[in-house]
Tab-separated table of C-alpha atoms and ligand atoms in Angstrom:
chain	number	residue	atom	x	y	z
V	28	UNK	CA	25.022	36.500	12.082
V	29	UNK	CA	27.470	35.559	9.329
V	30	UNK	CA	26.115	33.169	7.065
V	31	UNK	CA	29.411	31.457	7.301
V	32	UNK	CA	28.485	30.098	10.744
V	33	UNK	CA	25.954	27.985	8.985
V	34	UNK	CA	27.711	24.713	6.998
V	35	UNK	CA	25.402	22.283	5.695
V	36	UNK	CA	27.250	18.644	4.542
V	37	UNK	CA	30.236	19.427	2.457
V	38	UNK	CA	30.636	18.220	-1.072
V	39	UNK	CA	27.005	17.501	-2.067
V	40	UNK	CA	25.052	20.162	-3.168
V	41	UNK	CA	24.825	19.581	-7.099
V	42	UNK	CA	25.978	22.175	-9.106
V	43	UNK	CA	27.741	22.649	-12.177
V	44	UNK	CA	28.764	25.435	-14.417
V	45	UNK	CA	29.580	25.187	-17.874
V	46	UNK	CA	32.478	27.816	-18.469
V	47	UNK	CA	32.588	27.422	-21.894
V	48	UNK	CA	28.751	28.518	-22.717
V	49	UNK	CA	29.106	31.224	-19.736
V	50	UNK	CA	28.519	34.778	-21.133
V	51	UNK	CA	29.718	36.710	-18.440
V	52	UNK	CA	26.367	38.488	-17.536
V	53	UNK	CA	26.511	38.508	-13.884
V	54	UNK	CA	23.030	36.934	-13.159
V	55	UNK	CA	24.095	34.023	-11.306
V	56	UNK	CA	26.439	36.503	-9.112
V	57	UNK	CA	23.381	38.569	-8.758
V	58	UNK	CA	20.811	36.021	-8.005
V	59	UNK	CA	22.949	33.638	-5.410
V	60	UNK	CA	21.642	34.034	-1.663
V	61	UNK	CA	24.652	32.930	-0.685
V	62	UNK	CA	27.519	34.144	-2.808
V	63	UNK	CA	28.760	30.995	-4.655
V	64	UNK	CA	29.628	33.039	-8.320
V	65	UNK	CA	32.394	35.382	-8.428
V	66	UNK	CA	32.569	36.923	-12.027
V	67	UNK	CA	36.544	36.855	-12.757
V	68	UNK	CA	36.923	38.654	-16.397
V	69	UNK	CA	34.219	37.710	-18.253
V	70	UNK	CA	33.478	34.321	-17.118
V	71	UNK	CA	31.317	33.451	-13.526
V	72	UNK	CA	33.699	30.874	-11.529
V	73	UNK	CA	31.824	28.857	-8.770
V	74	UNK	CA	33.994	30.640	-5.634
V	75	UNK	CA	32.018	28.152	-2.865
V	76	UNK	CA	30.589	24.952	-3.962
V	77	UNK	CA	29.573	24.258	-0.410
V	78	UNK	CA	27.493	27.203	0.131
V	79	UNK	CA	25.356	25.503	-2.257
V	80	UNK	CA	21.981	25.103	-0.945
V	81	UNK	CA	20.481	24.055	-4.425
V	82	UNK	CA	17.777	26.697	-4.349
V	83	UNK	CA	18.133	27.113	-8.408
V	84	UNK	CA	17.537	30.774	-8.813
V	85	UNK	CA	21.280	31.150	-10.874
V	86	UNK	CA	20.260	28.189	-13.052
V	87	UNK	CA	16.571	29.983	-13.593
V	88	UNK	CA	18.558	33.290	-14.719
V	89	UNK	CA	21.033	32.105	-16.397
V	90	UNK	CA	20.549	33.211	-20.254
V	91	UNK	CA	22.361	30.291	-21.825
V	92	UNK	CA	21.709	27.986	-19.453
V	93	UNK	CA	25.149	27.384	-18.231
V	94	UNK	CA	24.535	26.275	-15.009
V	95	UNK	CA	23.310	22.833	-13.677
V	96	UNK	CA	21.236	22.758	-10.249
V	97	UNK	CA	19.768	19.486	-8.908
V	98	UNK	CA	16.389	19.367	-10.318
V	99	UNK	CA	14.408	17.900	-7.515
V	100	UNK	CA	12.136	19.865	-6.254
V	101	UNK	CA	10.624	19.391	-2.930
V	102	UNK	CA	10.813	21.782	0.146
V	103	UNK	CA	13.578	19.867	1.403
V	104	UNK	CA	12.035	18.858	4.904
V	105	UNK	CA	12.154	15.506	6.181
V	106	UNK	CA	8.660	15.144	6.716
V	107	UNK	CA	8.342	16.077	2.640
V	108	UNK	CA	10.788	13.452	1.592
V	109	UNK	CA	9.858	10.629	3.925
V	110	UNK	CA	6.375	11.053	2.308
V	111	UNK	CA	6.796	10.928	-1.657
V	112	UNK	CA	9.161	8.100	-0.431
V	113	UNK	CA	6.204	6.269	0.935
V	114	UNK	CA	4.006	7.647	-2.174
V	115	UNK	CA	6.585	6.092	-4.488
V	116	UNK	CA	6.608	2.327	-2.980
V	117	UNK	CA	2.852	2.341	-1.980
V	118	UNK	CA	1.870	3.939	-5.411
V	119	UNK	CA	-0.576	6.165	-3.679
V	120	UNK	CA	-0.607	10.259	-3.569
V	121	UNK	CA	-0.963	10.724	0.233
V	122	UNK	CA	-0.614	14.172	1.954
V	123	UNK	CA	0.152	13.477	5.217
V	124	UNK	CA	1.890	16.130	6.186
V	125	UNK	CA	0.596	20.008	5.241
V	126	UNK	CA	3.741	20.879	3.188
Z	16	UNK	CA	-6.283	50.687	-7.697
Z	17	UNK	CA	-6.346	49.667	-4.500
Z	18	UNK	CA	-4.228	52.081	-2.468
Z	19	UNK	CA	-2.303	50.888	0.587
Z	20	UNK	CA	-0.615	52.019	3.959
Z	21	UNK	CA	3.453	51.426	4.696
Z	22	UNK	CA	1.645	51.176	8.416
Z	23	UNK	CA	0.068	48.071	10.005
Z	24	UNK	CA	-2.793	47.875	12.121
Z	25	UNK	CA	-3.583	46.039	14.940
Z	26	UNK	CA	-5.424	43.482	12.794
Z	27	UNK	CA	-1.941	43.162	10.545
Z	28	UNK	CA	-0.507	42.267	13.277
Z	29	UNK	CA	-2.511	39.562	14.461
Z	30	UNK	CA	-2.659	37.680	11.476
Z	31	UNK	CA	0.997	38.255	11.023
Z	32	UNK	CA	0.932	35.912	14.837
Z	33	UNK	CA	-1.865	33.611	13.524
Z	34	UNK	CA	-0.114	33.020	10.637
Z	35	UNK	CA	3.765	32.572	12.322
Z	36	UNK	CA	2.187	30.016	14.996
Z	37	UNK	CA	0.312	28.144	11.707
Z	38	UNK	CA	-3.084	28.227	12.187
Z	39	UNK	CA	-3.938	30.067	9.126
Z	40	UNK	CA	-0.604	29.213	7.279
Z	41	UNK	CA	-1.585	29.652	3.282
Z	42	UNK	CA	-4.929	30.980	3.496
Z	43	UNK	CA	-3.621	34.193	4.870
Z	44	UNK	CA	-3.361	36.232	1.225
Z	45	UNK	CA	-4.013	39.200	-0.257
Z	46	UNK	CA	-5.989	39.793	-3.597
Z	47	UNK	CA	-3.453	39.873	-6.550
Z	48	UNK	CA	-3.365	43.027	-8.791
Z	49	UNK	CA	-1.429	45.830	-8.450
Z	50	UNK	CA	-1.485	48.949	-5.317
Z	51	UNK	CA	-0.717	52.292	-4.769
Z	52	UNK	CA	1.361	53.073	-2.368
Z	53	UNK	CA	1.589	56.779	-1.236
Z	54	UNK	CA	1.383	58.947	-3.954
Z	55	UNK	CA	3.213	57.369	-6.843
Z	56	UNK	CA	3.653	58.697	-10.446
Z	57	UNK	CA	4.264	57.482	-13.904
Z	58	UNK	CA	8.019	57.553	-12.780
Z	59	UNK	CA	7.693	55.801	-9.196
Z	60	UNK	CA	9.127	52.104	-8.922
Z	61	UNK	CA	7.357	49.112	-9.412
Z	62	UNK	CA	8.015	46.367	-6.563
Z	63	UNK	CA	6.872	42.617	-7.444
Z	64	UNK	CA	5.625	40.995	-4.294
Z	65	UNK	CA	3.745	37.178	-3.256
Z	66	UNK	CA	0.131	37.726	-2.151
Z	67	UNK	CA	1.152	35.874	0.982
Z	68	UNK	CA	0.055	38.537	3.695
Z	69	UNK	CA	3.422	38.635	5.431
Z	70	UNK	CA	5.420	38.973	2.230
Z	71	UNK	CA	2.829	41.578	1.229
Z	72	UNK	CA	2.969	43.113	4.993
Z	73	UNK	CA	6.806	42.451	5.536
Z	74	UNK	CA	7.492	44.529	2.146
Z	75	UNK	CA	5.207	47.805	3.054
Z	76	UNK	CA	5.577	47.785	6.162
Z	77	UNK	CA	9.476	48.941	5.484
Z	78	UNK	CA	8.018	51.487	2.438
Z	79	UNK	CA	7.000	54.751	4.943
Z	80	UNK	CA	7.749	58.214	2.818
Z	81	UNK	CA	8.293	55.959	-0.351
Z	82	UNK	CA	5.923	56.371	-3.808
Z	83	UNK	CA	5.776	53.395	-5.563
Z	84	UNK	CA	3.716	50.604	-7.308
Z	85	UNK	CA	3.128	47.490	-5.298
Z	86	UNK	CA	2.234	44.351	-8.145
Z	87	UNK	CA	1.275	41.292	-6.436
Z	88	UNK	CA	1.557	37.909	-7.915
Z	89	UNK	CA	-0.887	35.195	-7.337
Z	90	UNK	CA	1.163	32.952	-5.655
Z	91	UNK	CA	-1.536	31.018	-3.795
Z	92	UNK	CA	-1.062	32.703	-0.881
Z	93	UNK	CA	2.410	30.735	-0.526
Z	94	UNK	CA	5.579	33.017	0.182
Z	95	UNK	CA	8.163	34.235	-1.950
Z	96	UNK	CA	11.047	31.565	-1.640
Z	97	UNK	CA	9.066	28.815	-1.692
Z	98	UNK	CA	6.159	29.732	-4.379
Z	99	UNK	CA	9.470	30.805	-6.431
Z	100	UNK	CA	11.158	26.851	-5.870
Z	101	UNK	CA	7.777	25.405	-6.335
Z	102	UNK	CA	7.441	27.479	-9.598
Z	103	UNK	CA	4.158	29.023	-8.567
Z	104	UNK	CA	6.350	32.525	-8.536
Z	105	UNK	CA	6.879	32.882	-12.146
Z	106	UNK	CA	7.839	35.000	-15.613
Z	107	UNK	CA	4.921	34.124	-16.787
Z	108	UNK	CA	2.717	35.004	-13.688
Z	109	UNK	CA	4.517	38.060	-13.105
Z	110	UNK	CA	3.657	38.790	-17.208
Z	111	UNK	CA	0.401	37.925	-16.499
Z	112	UNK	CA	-0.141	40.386	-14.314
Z	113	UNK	CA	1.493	43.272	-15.794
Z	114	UNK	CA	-0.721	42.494	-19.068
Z	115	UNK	CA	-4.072	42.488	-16.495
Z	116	UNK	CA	-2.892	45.369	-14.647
Z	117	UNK	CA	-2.100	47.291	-17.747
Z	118	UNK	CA	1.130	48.352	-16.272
Z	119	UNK	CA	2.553	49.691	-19.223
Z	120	UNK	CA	-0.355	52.307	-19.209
Z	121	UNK	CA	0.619	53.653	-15.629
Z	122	UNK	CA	4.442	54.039	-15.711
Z	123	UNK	CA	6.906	55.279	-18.223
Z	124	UNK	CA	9.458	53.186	-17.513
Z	125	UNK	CA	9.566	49.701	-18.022
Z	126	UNK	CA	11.246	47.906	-15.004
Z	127	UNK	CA	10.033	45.475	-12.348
Z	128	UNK	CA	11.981	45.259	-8.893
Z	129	UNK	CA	11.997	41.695	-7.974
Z	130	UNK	CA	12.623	40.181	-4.533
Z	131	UNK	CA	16.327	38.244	-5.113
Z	132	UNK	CA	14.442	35.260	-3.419
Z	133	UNK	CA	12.034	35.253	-6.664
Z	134	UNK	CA	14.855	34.427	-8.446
Z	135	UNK	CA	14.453	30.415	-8.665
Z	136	UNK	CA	10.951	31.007	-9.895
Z	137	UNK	CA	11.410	33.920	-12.057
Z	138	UNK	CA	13.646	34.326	-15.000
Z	139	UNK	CA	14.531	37.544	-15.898
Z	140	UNK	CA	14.748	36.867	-19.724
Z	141	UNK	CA	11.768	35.112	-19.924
Z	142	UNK	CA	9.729	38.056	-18.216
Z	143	UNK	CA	11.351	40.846	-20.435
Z	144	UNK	CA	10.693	38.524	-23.415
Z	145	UNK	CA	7.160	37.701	-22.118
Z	146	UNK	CA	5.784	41.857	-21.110
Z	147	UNK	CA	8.762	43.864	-22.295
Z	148	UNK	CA	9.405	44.859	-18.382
Z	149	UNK	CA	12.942	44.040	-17.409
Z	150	UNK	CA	13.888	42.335	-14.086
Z	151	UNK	CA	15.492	44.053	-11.441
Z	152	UNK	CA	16.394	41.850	-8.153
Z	153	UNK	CA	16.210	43.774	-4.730
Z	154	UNK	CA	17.431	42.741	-1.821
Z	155	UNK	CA	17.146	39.531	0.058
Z	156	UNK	CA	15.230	41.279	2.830
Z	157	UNK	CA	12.786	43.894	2.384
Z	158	UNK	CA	14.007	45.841	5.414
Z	159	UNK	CA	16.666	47.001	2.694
Z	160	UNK	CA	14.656	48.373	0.027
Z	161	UNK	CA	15.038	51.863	0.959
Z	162	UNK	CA	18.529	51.486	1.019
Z	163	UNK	CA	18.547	49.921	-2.316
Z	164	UNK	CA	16.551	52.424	-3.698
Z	165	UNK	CA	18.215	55.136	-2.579
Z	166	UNK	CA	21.354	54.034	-3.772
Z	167	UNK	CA	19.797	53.901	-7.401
Z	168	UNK	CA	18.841	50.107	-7.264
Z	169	UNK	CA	22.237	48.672	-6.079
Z	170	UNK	CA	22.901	46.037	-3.699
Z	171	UNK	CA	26.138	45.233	-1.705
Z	172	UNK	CA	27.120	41.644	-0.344
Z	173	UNK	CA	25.154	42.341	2.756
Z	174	UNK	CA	21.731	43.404	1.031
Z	175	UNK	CA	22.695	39.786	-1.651
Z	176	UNK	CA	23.224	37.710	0.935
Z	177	UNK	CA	20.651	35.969	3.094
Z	178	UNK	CA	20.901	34.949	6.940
Z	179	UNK	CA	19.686	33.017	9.358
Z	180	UNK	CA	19.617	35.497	12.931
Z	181	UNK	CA	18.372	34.102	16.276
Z	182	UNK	CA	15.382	35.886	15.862
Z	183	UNK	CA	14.799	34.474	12.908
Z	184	UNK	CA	15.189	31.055	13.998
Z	185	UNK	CA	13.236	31.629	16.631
Z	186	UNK	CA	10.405	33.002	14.488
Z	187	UNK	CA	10.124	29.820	12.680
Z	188	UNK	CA	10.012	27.277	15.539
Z	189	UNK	CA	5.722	28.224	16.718
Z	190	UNK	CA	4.751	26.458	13.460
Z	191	UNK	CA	7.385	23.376	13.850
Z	192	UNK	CA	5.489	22.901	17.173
Z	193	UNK	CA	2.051	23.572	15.709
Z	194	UNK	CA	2.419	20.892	13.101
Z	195	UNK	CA	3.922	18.579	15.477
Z	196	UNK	CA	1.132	18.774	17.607
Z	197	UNK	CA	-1.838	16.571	15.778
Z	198	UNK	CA	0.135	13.477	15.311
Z	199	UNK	CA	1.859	13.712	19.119
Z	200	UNK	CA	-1.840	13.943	20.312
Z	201	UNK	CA	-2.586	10.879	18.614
Z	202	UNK	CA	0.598	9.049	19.708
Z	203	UNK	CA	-0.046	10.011	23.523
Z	204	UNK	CA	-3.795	8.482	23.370
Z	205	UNK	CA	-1.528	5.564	21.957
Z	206	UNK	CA	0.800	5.142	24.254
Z	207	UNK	CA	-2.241	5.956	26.990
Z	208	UNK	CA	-3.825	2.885	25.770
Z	209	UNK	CA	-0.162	0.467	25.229
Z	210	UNK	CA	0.652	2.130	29.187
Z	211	UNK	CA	-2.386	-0.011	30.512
Z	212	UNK	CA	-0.767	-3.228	29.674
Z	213	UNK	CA	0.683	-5.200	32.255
Z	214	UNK	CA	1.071	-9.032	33.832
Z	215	UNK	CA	-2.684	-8.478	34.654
Z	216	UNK	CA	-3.151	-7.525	31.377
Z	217	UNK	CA	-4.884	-4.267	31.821
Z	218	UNK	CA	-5.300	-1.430	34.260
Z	219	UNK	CA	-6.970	1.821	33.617
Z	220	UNK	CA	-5.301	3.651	36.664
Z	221	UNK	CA	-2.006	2.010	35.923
Z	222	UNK	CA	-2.263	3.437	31.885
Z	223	UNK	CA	-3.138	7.159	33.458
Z	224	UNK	CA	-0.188	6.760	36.113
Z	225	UNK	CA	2.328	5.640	33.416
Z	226	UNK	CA	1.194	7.665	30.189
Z	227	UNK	CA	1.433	11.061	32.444
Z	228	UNK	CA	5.408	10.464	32.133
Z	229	UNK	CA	4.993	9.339	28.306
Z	230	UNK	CA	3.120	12.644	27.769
Z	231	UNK	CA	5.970	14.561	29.794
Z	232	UNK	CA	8.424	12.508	27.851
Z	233	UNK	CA	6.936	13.497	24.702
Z	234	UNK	CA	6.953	17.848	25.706
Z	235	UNK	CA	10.375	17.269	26.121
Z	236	UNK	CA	11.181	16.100	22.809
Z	237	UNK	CA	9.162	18.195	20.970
Z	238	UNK	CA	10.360	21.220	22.791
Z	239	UNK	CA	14.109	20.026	22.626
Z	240	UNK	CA	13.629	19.137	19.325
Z	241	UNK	CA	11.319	22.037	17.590
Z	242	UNK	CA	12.084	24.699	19.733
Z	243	UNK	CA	16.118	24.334	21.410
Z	244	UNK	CA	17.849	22.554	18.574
Z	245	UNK	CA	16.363	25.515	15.839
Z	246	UNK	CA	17.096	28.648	18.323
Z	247	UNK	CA	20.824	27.500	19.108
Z	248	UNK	CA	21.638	25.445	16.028
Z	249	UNK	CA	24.696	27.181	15.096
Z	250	UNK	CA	26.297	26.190	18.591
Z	251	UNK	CA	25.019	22.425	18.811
Z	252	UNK	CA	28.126	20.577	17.498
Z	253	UNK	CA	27.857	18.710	13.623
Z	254	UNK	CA	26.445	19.578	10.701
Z	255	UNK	CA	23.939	16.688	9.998
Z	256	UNK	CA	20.894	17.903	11.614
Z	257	UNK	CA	19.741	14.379	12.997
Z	258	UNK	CA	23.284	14.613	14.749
Z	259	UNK	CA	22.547	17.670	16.245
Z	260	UNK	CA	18.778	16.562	17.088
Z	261	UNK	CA	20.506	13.565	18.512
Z	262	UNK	CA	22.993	15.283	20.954
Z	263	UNK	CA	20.467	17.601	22.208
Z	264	UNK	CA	17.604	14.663	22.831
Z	265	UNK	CA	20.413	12.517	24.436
Z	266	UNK	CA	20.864	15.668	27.206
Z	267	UNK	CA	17.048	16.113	27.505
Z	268	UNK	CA	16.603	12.669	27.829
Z	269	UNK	CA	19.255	12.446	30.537
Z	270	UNK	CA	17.875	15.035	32.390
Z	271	UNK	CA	14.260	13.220	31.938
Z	272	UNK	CA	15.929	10.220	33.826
Z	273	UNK	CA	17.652	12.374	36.539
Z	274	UNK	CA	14.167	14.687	37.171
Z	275	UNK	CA	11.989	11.032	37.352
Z	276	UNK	CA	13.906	8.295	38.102
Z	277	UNK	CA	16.126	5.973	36.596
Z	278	UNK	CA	14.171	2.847	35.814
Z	279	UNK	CA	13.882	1.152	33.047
Z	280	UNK	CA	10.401	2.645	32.243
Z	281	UNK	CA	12.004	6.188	32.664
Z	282	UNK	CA	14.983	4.902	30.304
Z	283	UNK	CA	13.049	3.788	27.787
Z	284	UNK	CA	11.176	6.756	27.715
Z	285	UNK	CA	14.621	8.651	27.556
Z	286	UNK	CA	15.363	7.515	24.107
Z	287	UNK	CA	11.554	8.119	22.927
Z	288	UNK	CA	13.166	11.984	23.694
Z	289	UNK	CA	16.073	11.336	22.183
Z	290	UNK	CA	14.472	9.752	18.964
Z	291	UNK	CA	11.618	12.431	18.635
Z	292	UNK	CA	14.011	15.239	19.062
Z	293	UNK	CA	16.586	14.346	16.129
Z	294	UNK	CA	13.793	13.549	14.282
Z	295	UNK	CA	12.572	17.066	14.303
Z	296	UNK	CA	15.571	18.848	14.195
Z	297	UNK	CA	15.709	16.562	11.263
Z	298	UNK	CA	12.462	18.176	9.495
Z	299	UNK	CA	13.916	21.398	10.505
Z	300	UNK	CA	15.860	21.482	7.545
Z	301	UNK	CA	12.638	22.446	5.494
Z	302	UNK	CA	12.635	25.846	7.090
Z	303	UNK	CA	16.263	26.758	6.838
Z	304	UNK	CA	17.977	28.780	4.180
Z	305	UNK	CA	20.783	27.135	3.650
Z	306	UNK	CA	20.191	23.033	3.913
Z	307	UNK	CA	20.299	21.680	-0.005
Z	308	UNK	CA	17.969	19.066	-1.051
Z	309	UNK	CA	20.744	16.882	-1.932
Z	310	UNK	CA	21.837	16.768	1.836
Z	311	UNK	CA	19.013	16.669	3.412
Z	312	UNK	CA	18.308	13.168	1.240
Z	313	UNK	CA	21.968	11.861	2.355
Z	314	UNK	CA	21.402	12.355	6.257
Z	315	UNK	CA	17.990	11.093	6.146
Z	316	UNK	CA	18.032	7.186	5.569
Z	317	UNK	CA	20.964	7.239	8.560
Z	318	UNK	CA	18.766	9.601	10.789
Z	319	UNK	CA	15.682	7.358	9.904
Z	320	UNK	CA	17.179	4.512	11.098
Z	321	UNK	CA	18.782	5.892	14.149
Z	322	UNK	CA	15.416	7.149	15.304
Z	323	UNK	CA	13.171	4.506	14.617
Z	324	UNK	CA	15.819	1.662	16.553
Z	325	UNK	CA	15.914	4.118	19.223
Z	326	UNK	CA	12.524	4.465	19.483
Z	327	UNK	CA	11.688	0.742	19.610
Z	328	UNK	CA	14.213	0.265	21.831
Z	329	UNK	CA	12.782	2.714	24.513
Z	330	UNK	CA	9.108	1.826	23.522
Z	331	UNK	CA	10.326	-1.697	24.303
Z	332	UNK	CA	11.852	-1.046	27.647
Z	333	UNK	CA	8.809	1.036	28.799
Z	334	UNK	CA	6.468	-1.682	27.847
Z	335	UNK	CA	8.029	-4.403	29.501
Z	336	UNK	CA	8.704	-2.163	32.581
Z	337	UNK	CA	5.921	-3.354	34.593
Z	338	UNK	CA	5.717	-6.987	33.634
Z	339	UNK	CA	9.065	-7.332	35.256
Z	340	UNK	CA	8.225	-5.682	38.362
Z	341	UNK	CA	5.868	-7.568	38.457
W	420	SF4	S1	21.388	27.038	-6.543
W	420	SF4	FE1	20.981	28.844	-5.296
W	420	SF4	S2	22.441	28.683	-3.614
W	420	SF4	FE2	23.160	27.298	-5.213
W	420	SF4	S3	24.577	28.511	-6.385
W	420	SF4	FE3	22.605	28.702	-7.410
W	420	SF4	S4	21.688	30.527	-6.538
W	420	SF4	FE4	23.383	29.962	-5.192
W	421	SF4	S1	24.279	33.613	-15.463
W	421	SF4	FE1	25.161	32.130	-16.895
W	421	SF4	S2	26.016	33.380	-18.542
W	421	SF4	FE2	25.601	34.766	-16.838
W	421	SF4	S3	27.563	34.837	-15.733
W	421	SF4	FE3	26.355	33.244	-14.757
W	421	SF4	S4	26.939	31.357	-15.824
W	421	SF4	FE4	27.667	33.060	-17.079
């Protein structure tokens, strides 16, 4: 199935590309899981903001450090967040859940 | 050097199972270092690999009539994607390695084929800086490595992109259940003990006869909610997955009502379903390839708060069920 059929929320995924500092080496276009870079001339243009899903890997290749990913880490489940939310107001380091 | 088969065995097998239902989850690894597989020479590809058994399995499995080096990374028995995003997949592990393994000694080239799903972990500057190897990213899936190799290390859209297939939807959804399980147990003996409580303030037959409908209640979410929502997400309407956790709990829950019967007990038990089901459909979004961080922290506080009124809403009904039939 066409990864096409699968939208997450529109306009949120944080990502930015500096096109000034972009070298044109193709890593980002490489590296994306889902196709966001398209390499027009010698500069990588962000093609599908959307598509997004903040995984980092063209920010982590990215020779001059162009591109900006949302930093967070975190496996991005529920259970995950809800929990370093609690850690955070409680102060404590729980693991409740085996993430 | 260890030498390896591109077959499994029976016993590859079953641990692949154990380890897709969740019982042995990240202790299911393979040493790190680096393997033989068939008969590879000084000239034969070098593939980079987690020492996760499945990514380990997954990868030779799909190597049959192919020489080449098999490196694996210690990545804590985690798997490729996520030891890459938690930065346990790394340049400097992969360096590491190669340095241990005295790599350079055993090939004449000096390239590393990396999974593209290393590729938030693993720099491929850093590595050639770090061991003088450069990087070269394979496919998403390892069932196209042969494909990529043959056509001299090149990937089309396809082989760069990654998906998200029924079966592999349904793959996922054992270990959603599996992890649900332990606290479900615990809140069944709960509401086992709360189901006793009535005008005569307790009753040990009446807590059996009204917690074996909580228990029911509480399959159906969990299956509606970590099995149905995952294997037919693309076709539940929305795109918040509390939404879609929500819409599928409200039918379960309606059919709940119209298989038992409509009283309030059964109604308040019907948005328990409704409330446990969007909320795991809501942690579903930790296993899909495709849900960003930065979503999944925007639909949470409104699916948090959906769930837990609709929970104490139903938990309230149910509880004051019997008091006012007396
Ligand atoms: S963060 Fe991941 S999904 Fe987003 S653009 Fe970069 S490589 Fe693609
Ligand atoms: S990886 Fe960086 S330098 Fe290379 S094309 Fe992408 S943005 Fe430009």
């Amino acid at each position: 199935m066409k990864m096409k059929k699968f939208r997450y929320l529109d306009h949120t995924a944080i990502l930015r590309l500096d096109g000034d500092a972009c070298v044109g080496c193709g890593n980002c276009v490489t590296v994306c899981p889902h196709r966001v870079f398209a390499l027009e001339g010698k500069k990588a243009r962000i093609v599908d903001p959307d598509g997004c899903m903040e995984c980092g890997g063209c920010a982590k290749n990215c020779p001059v450090g162009a591109i900006f990913v949302n930093p967070d880490d975190g496996c991005g489940c529920a259970a995950y967040i809800i929990q370093s939310w609690i850690n955070r107001v409680t102060g404590l380091r729980l693991n409740l859940f085996s993430c | 050097m260890a030498r390896v088969s591109s077959s499994l065995g029976w016993r590859d097998r079953l641990g692949t199972l154990r380890a897709r239902i969740g019982v042995v989850r990240h202790r299911y690894r393979v040493n790190p270092g680096l393997y033989c597989l068939g008969n590879p020479t000084h000239e034969s590809p070098v593939l980079v690999s987690a020492n996760y058994k499945l990514s380990f399995d997954s990868l030779r499995g799909r190597l049959a009539g192919i020489d080449a080096f098999i490196l694996v990374a210690d990545t804590r028995g985690v798997n490729v994607w996520c030891a890459a995003g938690k930065g346990i997949f790394s340049a400097d592990e992969v360096a590491l390695l190669v340095e241990r393994t005295a790599l350079a000694e055993r090939v004449s080239h000096r390239r590393l084929i990396l999974p593209q799903l290393a590729a938030p972990g693993v720099a491929a500057h850093t590595l050639k800086k770090n061991c003088g190897f450069s990087a070269v990213f394979g496919p998403v899936r390892a069932a196209d490595i042969k494909k990529f190799l043959a056509a001299g290390m090149k990937c089309d859209e396809a082989m760069r992109s990654v998906t998200f297939t029924l079966g592999e939807r349904a793959t996922l959804t054992p270990v959603e259940v599996y992890l649900a399980l332990k606290p479900l147990f615990f809140a069944i003996i709960f509401l086992f003990v709360l189901a006793g409580i009535g005008a005569d303030f307790f009753s040990f037959e009446r807590g059996l006869a009204r917690s074996v409908p909580a228990a029911v209640a509480t399959a159906v979410g969990l299956f509606s909610g970590a099995v149905f929502t995952p294997v037919f997400l693309p076709w539940v309407p929305g795109r918040q997955f509390w939404l879609k956790g929500m819409e599928v709990g409200a039918l379960a829950g309606a059919g709940f009502c119209y298989w038992h019967d409509g009283g309030m007990a059964n109604i308040g038990l019907a948005l328990w379903v409704a409330a446990l089901c969007s909320y795991l459909a809501m942690n579903f979004t930790g296993a899909t390839p495709f849900t960003s961080l930065s979503g999944v922290k925007k639909e949470l506080p409104r699916g948090l708060a959906c769930q837990i009124v609709l929970a104490a809403v139903g938990l309230g009904l149910w509880l004051a069920a019997p008091f006012i039939r007396g």
